[in-house]
CSV table of C-alpha atoms in Angstrom, one decimal:
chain,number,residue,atom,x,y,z
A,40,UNK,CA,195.5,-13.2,254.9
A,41,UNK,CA,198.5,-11.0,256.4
A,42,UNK,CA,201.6,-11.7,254.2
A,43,UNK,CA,204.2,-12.5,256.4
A,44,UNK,CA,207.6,-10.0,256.5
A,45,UNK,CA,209.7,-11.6,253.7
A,46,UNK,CA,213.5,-10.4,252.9
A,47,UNK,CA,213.6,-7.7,255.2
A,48,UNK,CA,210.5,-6.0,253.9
A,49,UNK,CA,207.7,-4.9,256.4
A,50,UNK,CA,204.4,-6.3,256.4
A,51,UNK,CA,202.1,-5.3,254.0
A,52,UNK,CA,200.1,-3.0,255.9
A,53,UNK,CA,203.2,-1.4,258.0
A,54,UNK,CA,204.5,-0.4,254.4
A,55,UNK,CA,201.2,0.8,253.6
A,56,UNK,CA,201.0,3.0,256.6
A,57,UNK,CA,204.3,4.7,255.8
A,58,UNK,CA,203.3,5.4,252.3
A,59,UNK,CA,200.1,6.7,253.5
A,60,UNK,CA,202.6,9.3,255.7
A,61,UNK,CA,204.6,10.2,252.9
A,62,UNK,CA,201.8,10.6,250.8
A,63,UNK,CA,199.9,13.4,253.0
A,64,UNK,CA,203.0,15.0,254.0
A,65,UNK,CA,203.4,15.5,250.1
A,66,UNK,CA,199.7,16.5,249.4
A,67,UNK,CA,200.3,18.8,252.5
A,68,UNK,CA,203.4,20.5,251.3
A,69,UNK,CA,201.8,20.7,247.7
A,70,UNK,CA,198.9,22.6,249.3
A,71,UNK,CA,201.5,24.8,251.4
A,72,UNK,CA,203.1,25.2,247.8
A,73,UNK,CA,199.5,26.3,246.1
A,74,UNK,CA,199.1,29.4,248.9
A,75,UNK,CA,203.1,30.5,249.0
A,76,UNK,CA,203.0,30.8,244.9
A,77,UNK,CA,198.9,32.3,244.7
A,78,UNK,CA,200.2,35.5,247.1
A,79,UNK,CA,197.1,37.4,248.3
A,80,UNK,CA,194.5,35.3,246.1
A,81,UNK,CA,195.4,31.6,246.3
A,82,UNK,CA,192.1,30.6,245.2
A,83,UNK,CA,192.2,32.9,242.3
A,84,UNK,CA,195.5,31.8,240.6
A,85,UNK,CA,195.8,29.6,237.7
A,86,UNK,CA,199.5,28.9,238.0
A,87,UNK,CA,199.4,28.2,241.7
A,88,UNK,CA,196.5,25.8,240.6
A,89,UNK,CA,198.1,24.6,237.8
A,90,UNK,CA,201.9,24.1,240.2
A,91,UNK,CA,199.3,22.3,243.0
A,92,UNK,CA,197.5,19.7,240.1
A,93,UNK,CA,201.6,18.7,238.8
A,94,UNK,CA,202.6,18.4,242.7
A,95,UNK,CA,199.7,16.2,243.1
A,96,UNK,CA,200.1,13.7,239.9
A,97,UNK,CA,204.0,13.6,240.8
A,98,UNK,CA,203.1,12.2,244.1
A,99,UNK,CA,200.6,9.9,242.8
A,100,UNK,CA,203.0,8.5,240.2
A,101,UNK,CA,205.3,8.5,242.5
A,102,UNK,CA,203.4,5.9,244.8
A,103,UNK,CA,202.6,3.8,241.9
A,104,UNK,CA,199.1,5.2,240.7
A,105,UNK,CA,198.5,4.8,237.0
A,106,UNK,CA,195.9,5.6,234.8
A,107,UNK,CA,193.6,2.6,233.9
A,108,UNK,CA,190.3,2.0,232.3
A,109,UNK,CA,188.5,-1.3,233.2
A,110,UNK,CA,185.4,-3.0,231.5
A,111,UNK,CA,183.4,-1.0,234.4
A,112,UNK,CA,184.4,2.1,233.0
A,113,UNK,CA,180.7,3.3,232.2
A,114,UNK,CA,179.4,2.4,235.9
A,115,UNK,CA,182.0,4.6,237.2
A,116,UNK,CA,181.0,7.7,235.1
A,117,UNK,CA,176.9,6.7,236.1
A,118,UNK,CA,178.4,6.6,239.2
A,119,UNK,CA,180.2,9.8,239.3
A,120,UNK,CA,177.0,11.9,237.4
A,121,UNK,CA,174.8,10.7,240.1
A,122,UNK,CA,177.0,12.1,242.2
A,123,UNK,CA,177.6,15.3,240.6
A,124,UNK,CA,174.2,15.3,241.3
A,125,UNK,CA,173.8,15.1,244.8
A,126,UNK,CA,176.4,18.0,245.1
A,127,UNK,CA,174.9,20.2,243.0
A,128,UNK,CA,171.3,19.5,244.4
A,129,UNK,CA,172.3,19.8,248.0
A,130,UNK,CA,173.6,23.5,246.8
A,131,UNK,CA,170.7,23.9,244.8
A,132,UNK,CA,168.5,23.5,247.7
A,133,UNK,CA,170.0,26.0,250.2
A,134,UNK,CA,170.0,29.1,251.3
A,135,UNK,CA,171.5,32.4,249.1
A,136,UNK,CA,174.4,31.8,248.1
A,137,UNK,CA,178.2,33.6,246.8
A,138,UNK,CA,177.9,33.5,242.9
A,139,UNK,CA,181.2,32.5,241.7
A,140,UNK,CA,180.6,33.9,238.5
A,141,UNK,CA,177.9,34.3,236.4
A,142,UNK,CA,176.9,33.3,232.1
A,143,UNK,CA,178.0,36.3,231.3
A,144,UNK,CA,181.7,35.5,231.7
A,145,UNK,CA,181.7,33.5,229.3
A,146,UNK,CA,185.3,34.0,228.1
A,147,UNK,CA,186.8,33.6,231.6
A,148,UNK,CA,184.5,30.3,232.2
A,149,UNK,CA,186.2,28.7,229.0
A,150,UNK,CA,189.8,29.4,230.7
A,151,UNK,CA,188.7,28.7,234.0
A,152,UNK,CA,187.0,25.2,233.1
A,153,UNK,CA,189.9,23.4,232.1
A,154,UNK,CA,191.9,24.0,235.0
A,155,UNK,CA,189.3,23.2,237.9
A,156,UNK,CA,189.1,20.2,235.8
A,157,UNK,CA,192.5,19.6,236.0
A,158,UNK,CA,192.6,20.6,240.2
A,159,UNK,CA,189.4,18.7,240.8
A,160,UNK,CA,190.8,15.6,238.7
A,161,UNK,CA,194.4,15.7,240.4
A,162,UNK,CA,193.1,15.7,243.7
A,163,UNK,CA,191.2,13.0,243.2
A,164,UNK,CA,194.0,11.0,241.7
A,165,UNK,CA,195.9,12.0,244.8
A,166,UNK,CA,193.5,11.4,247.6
A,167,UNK,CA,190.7,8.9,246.9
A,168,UNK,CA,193.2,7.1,244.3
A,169,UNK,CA,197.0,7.1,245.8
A,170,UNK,CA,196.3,8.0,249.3
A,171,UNK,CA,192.8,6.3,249.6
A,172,UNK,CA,194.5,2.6,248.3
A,173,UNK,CA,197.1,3.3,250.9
A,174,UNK,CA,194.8,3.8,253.8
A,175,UNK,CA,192.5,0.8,252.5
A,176,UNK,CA,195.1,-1.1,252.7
A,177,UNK,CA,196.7,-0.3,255.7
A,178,UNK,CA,193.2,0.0,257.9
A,179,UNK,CA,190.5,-0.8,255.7
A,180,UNK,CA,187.7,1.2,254.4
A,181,UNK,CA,186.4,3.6,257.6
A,182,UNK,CA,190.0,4.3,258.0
A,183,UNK,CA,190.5,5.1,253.8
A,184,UNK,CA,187.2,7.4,253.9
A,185,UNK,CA,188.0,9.1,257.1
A,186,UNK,CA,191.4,10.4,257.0
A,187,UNK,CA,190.9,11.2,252.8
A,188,UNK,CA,187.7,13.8,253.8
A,189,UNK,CA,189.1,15.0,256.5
A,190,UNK,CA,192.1,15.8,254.4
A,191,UNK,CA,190.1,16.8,251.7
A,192,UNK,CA,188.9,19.6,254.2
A,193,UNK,CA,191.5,20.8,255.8
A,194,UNK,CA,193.2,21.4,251.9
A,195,UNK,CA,190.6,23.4,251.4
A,196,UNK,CA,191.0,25.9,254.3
A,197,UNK,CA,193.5,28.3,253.7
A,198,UNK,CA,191.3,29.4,250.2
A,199,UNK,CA,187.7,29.2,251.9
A,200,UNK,CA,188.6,29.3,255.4
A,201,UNK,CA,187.3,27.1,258.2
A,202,UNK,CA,183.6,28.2,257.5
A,203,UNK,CA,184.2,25.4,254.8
A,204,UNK,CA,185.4,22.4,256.3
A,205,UNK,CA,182.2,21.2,257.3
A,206,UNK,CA,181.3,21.0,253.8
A,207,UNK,CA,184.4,19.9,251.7
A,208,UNK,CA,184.8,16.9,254.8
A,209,UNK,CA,180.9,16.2,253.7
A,210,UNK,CA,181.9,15.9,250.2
A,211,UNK,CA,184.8,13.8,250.8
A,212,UNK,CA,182.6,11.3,252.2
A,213,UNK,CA,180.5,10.9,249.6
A,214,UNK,CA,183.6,10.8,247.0
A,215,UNK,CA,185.4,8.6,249.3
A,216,UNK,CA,182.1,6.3,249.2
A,217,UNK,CA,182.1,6.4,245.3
A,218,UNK,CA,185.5,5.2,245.4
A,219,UNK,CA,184.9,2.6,247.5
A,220,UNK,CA,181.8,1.4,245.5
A,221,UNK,CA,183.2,1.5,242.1
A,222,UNK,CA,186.7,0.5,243.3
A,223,UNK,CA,188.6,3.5,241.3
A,224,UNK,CA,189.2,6.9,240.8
A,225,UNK,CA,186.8,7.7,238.1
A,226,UNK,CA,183.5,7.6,239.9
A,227,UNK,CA,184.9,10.6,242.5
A,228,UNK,CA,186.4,11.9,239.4
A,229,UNK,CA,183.8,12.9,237.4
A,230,UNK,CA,181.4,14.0,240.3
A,231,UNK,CA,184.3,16.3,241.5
A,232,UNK,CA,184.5,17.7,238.5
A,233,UNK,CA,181.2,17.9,237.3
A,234,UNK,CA,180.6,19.9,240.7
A,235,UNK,CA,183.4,22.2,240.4
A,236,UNK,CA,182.2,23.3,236.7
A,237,UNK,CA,178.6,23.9,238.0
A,238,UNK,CA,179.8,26.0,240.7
A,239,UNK,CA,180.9,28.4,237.8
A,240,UNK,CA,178.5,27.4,235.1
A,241,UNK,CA,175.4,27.3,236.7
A,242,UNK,CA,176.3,30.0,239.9
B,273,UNK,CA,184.6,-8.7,251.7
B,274,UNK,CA,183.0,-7.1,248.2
B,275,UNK,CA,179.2,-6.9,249.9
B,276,UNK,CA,180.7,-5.7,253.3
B,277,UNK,CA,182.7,-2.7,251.2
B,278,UNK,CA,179.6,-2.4,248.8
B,279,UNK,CA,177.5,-1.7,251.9
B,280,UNK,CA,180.0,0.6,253.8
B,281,UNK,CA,180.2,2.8,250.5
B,282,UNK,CA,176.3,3.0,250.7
B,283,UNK,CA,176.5,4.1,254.4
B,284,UNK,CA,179.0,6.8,253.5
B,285,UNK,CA,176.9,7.7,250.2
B,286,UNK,CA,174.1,8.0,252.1
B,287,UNK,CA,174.9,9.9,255.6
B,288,UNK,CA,177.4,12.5,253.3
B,289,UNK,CA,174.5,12.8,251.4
B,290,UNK,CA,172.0,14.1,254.5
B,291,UNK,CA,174.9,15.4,255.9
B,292,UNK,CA,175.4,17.9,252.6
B,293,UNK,CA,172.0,18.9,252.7
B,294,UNK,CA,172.3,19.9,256.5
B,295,UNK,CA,175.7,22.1,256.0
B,296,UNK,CA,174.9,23.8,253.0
B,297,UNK,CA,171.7,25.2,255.1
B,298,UNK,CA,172.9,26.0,258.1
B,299,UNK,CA,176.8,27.0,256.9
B,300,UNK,CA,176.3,31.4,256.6
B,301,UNK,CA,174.4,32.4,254.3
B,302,UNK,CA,177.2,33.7,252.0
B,303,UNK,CA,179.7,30.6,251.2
B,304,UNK,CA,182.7,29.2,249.5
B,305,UNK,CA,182.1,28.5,245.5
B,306,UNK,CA,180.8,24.9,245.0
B,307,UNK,CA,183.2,22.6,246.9
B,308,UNK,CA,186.6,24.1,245.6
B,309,UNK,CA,188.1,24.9,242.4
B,310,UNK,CA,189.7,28.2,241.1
B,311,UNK,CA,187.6,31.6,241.4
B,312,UNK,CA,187.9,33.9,239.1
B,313,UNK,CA,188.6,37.4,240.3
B,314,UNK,CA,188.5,40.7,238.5
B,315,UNK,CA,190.8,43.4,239.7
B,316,UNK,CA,189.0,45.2,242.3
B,317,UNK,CA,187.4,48.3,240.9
B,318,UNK,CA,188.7,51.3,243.3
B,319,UNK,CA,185.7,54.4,244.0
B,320,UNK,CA,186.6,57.3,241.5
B,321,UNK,CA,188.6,54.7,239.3
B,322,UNK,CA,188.1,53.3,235.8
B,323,UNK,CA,186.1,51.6,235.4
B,324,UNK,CA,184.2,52.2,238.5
B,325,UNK,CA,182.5,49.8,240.8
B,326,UNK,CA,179.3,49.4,240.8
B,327,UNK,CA,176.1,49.4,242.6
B,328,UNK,CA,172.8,47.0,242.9
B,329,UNK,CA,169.3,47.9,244.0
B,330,UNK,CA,166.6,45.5,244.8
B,331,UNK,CA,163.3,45.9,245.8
B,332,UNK,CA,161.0,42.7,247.8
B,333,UNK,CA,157.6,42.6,249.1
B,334,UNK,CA,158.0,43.7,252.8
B,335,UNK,CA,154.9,41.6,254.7
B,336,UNK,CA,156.4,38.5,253.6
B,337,UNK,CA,160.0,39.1,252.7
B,338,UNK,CA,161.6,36.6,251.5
B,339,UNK,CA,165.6,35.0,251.8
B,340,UNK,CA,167.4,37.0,248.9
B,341,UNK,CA,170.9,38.8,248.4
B,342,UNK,CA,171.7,41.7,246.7
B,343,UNK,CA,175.4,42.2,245.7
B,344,UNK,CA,176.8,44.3,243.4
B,345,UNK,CA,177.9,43.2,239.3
B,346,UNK,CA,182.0,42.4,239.9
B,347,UNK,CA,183.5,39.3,239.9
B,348,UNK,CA,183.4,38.1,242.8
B,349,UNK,CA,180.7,41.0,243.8
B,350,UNK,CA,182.6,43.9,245.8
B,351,UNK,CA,179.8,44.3,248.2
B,352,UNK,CA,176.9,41.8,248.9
B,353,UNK,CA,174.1,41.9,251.5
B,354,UNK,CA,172.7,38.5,252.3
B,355,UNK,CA,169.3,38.4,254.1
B,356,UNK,CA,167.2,35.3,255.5
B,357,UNK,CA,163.6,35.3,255.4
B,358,UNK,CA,162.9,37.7,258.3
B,359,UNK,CA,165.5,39.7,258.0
B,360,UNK,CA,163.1,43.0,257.3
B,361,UNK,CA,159.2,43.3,257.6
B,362,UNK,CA,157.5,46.2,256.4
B,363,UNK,CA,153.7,47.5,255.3
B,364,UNK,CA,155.0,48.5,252.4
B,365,UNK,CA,157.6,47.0,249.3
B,366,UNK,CA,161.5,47.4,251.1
B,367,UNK,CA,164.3,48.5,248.4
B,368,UNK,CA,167.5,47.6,249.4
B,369,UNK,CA,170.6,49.4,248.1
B,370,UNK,CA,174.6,48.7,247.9
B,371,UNK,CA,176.5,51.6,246.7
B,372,UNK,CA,180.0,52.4,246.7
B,373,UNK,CA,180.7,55.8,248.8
B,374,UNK,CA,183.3,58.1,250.1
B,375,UNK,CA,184.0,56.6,253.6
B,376,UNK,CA,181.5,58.9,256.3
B,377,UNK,CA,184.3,59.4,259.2
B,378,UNK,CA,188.1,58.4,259.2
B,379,UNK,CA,189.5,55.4,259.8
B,380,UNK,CA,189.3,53.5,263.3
B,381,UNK,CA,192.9,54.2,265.3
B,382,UNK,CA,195.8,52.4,264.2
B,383,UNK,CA,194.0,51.2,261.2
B,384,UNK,CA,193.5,51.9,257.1
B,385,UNK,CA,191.0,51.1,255.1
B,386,UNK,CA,191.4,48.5,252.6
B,387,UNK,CA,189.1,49.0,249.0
B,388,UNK,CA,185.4,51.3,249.2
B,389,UNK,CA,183.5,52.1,251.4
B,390,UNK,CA,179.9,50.7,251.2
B,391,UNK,CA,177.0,51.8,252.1
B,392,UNK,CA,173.9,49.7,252.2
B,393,UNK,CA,170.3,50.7,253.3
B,394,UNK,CA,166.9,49.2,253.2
B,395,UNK,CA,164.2,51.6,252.5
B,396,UNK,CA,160.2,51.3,252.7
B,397,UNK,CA,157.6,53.8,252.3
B,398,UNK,CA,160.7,56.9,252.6
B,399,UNK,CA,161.5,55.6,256.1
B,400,UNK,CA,164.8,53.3,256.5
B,401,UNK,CA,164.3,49.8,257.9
B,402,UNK,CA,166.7,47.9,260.6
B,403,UNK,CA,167.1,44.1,260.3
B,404,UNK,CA,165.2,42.0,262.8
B,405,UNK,CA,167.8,41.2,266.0
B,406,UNK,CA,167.1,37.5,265.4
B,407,UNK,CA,167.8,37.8,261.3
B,408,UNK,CA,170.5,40.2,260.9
B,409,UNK,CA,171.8,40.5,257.7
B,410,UNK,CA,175.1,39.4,256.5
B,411,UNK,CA,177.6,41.4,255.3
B,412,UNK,CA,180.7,40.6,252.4
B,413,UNK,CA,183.0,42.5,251.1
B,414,UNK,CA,185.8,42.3,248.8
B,415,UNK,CA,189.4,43.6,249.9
B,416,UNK,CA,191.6,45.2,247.5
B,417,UNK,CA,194.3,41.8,247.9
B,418,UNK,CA,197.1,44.4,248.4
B,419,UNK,CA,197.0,43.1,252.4
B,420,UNK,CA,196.4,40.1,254.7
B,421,UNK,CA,193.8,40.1,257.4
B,422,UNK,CA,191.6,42.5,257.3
B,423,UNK,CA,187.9,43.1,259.3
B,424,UNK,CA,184.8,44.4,258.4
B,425,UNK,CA,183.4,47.4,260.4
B,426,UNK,CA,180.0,49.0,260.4
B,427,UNK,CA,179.4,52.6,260.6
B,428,UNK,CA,175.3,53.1,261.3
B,429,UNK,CA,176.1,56.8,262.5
B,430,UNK,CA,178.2,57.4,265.3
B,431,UNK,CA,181.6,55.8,264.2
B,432,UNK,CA,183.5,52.7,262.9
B,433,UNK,CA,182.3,49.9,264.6
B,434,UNK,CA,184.5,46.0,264.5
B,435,UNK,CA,182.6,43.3,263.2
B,436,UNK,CA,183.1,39.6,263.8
B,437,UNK,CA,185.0,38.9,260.7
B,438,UNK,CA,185.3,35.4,258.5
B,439,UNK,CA,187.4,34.8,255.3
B,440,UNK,CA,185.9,33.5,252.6
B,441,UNK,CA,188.9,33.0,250.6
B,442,UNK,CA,187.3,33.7,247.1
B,443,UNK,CA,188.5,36.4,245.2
B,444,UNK,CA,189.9,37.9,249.1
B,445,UNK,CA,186.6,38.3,250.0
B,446,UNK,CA,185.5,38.5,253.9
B,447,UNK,CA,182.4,38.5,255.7
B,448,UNK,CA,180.1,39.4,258.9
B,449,UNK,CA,176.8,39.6,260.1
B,450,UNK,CA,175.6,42.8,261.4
B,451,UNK,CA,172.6,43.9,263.3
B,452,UNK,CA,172.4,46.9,261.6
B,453,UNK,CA,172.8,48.4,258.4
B,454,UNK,CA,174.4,51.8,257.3
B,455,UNK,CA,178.0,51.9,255.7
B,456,UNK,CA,180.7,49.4,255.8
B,457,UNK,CA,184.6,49.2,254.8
B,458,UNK,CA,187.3,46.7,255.6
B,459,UNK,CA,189.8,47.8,257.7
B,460,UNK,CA,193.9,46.5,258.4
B,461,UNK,CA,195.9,47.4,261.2
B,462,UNK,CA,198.2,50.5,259.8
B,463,UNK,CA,201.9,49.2,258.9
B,464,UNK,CA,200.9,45.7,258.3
B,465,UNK,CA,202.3,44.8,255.3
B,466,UNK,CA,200.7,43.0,252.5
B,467,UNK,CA,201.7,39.2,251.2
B,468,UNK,CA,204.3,40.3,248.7
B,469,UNK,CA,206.5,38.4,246.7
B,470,UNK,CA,208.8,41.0,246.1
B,471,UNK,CA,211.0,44.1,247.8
B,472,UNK,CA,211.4,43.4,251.4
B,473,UNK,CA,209.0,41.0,252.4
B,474,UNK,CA,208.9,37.5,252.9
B,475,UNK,CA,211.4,35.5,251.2
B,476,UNK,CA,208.6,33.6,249.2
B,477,UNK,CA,210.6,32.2,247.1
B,478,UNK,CA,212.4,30.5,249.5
B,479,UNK,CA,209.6,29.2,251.1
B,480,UNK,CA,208.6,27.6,247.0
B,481,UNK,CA,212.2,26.4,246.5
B,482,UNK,CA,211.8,24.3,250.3
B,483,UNK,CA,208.5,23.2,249.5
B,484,UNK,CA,209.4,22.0,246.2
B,485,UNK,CA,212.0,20.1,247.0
B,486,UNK,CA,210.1,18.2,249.9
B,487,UNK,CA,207.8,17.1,247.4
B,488,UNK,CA,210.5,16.2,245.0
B,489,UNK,CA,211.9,14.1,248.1
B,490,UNK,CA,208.5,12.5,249.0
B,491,UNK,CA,207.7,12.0,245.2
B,492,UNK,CA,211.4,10.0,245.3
B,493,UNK,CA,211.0,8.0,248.5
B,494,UNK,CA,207.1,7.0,247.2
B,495,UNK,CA,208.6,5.9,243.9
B,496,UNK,CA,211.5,3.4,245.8
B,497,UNK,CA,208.6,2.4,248.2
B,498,UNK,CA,206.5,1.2,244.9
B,499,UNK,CA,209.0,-0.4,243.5
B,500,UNK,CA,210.4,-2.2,246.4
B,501,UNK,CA,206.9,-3.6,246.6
B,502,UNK,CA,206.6,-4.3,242.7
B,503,UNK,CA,210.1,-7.1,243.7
């Protein structure tokens, strides 16, 4: 099934791998861009977020990701609430933990949800839609879940630190698999999201 | 092809899933907000400030006590103690209680503190209570943001003591586990300057204007590489 080099363009896959390259050197530099504009608090600030969710759609544009919605559409969202679930019930069931905030915030939690929203969905588009295709393509499925978690993690380490990794490369294996089972970006979607907002909602 | 993908998804569904339930019990006690997202921070509430910072007091049965945190009422909480079941065990009911203080001896040499001092006890019966060796209790406290790396020290009478020190990221929080309680502050090595976007130093802006433009450039050489593959 290889498609043979035609016209001076690579094969299929070879052209896959480089966009894969480009791809996570621009995720990369977008997360460099999220900590040089969020000064002390990275985590904490909305237009460093906000800067990191337009880097992200630019480069998923950019490799030729658009916004779809197939007859599937409502397996994908089952998919994504169950899960949501599995997140939030693998938090629920350990150990105290950090509140991130609490129902009495209730004014800051209606700012604050739209733009994890927007983070949560923009990675998503980025890795397990962009740079997940990419990967699929270029060494199949292990390869595609692989390298998007363990990106997933390492974005993730100068906010949480490396006490996190563990866990965000644990989630991206479970988005990466509900991307690979529904075969788009809106199963991982709407669990990341979902997650992300219980973290402030129900923490 | 499909079934083959179908059942590596399920694989990955499945071991992530066993696999989340593993890390979020044995990752320290305190941790990162749910998965990522954007936390929401308050400006840190300086001792003798207004408004002030607060302080939290809970009390647990002490023959059977049980895995619990208390932590004071900021966002994120200024000062939280995170115990295990274990951590104390006592005859009688054990209080335990975070307060913001005046810091009980000067800073360690070279260094400066960095937001309140805490101190945090555990009382039962009128007698103060120690962790167990093998459940300490874990420490975290928030930093003022006005510096980089900082670590947490422990003072349980006797002087500043360094504490194995972890950032959590989150509202510039950082944490420790200590065997022993009594009062805690974070502490940065004296001159180190803070991340600042402005006066003299580091040229952040810079650094944005480079990092922009690489991912203007990757953005460009993604869009030619899609559309050579669109001909």
């Amino acid at each position: 099934m290889n498609q043979p080099a035609t016209r001076g363009l690579a094969p299929r896959h070879v052209h896959a791998t480089v966009q894969a390259a480009v791809l996570t050197t621009g995720v990369a530099a977008a997360v460099s861009l999220r900590i040089a504009a969020g000064g002390s608090m990275p985590a904490a600030s909305y237009p460093a977020a906000i800067l990191f969710a337009g880097a992200l759609m630019a480069l998923s544009f950019g490799a030729g990701w658009r916004f779809t919605v197939d007859r599937h559409w409502r397996g994908s969202v089952g998919a994504g609430i169950a899960g949501a679930a599995v997140l939030v019930l693998a938090w629920a069931t350990a150990a105290p933990h950090v509140p991130l905030t609490g129902g009495q915030h209730l004014g800051m939690l209606l700012v604050w949800s739209p733009v994890v929203a927007l983070v949560a969905a923009a990675e998503e588009v980025a890795l397990r839609g962009a740079l997940f295709g990419a990967l699929l393509e270029a060494g199949g499925a292990p390869l595609a879940i692989a390298v998007t978690s363990v990106a997933f993690g390492l974005m993730h380490v100068p906010l949480y630190g490396w006490g996190a990794l563990p866990l965000d490369v644990a989630a991206g294996v479970l988005l990466g698999g509900l991307r690979l089972l529904s075969g788009g970006v809106a199963a991982p979607a709407v669990a990341h999201v979902l997650a992300d907002l219980a973290g402030g909602w129900l923490g | 092809m499909l079934r083959g993908r179908r059942r590596q998804a399920w694989v990955a569904i499945g071991a992530s899933a066993v696999a989340l339930l593993m890390v979020w019990r044995l990752l320290p006690a305190a941790s990162p907000p749910l998965y990522d997202g954007i936390c929401i921070a308050d400006p840190y509430r300086h001792l003798g400030g207004n408004p002030a910072p607060t302080s939290a007091t809970s009390s647990f049965p002490g023959a059977q006590f049980p895995a619990a945190e208390v932590l004071t009422s900021e966002t994120p909480a200024q000062a939280q103690v995170l115990m295990m079941a274990g951590t104390f065990s006592a005859a009688s009911s054990i209080s335990v209680t975070v307060q913001p203080v005046a810091p009980p001896a000067p800073p360690p040499p070279g260094k400066t503190q960095d937001g309140n001092a805490y101190q945090i006890t555990a009382t039962s019966g009128g007698q103060q209570v120690q962790p167990s060796s093998s459940d300490p209790a874990t420490i975290v406290l928030r930093g003022s943001g006005a510096s980089g790396s900082l670590v947490l020290y422990v003072d349980p009478g006797g002087g500043w003591q360094p504490l194995k020190t972890f950032n959590l990221g989150c509202g510039f929080t950082f944490e420790a586990v200590s065997p022993k309680l009594g009062y805690f502050a974070l502490f940065r090595s004296a001159g180190s300057a803070g991340t600042s976007s402005s006066g003299g130093g580091f040229p952040i802006g810079i650094v944005i204007a480079i990092l922009g433009a690489l991912i203007v450039l990757a953005t460009i050489v993604l869009a030619r590489f899609a559309a050579a593959r669109r001909r």
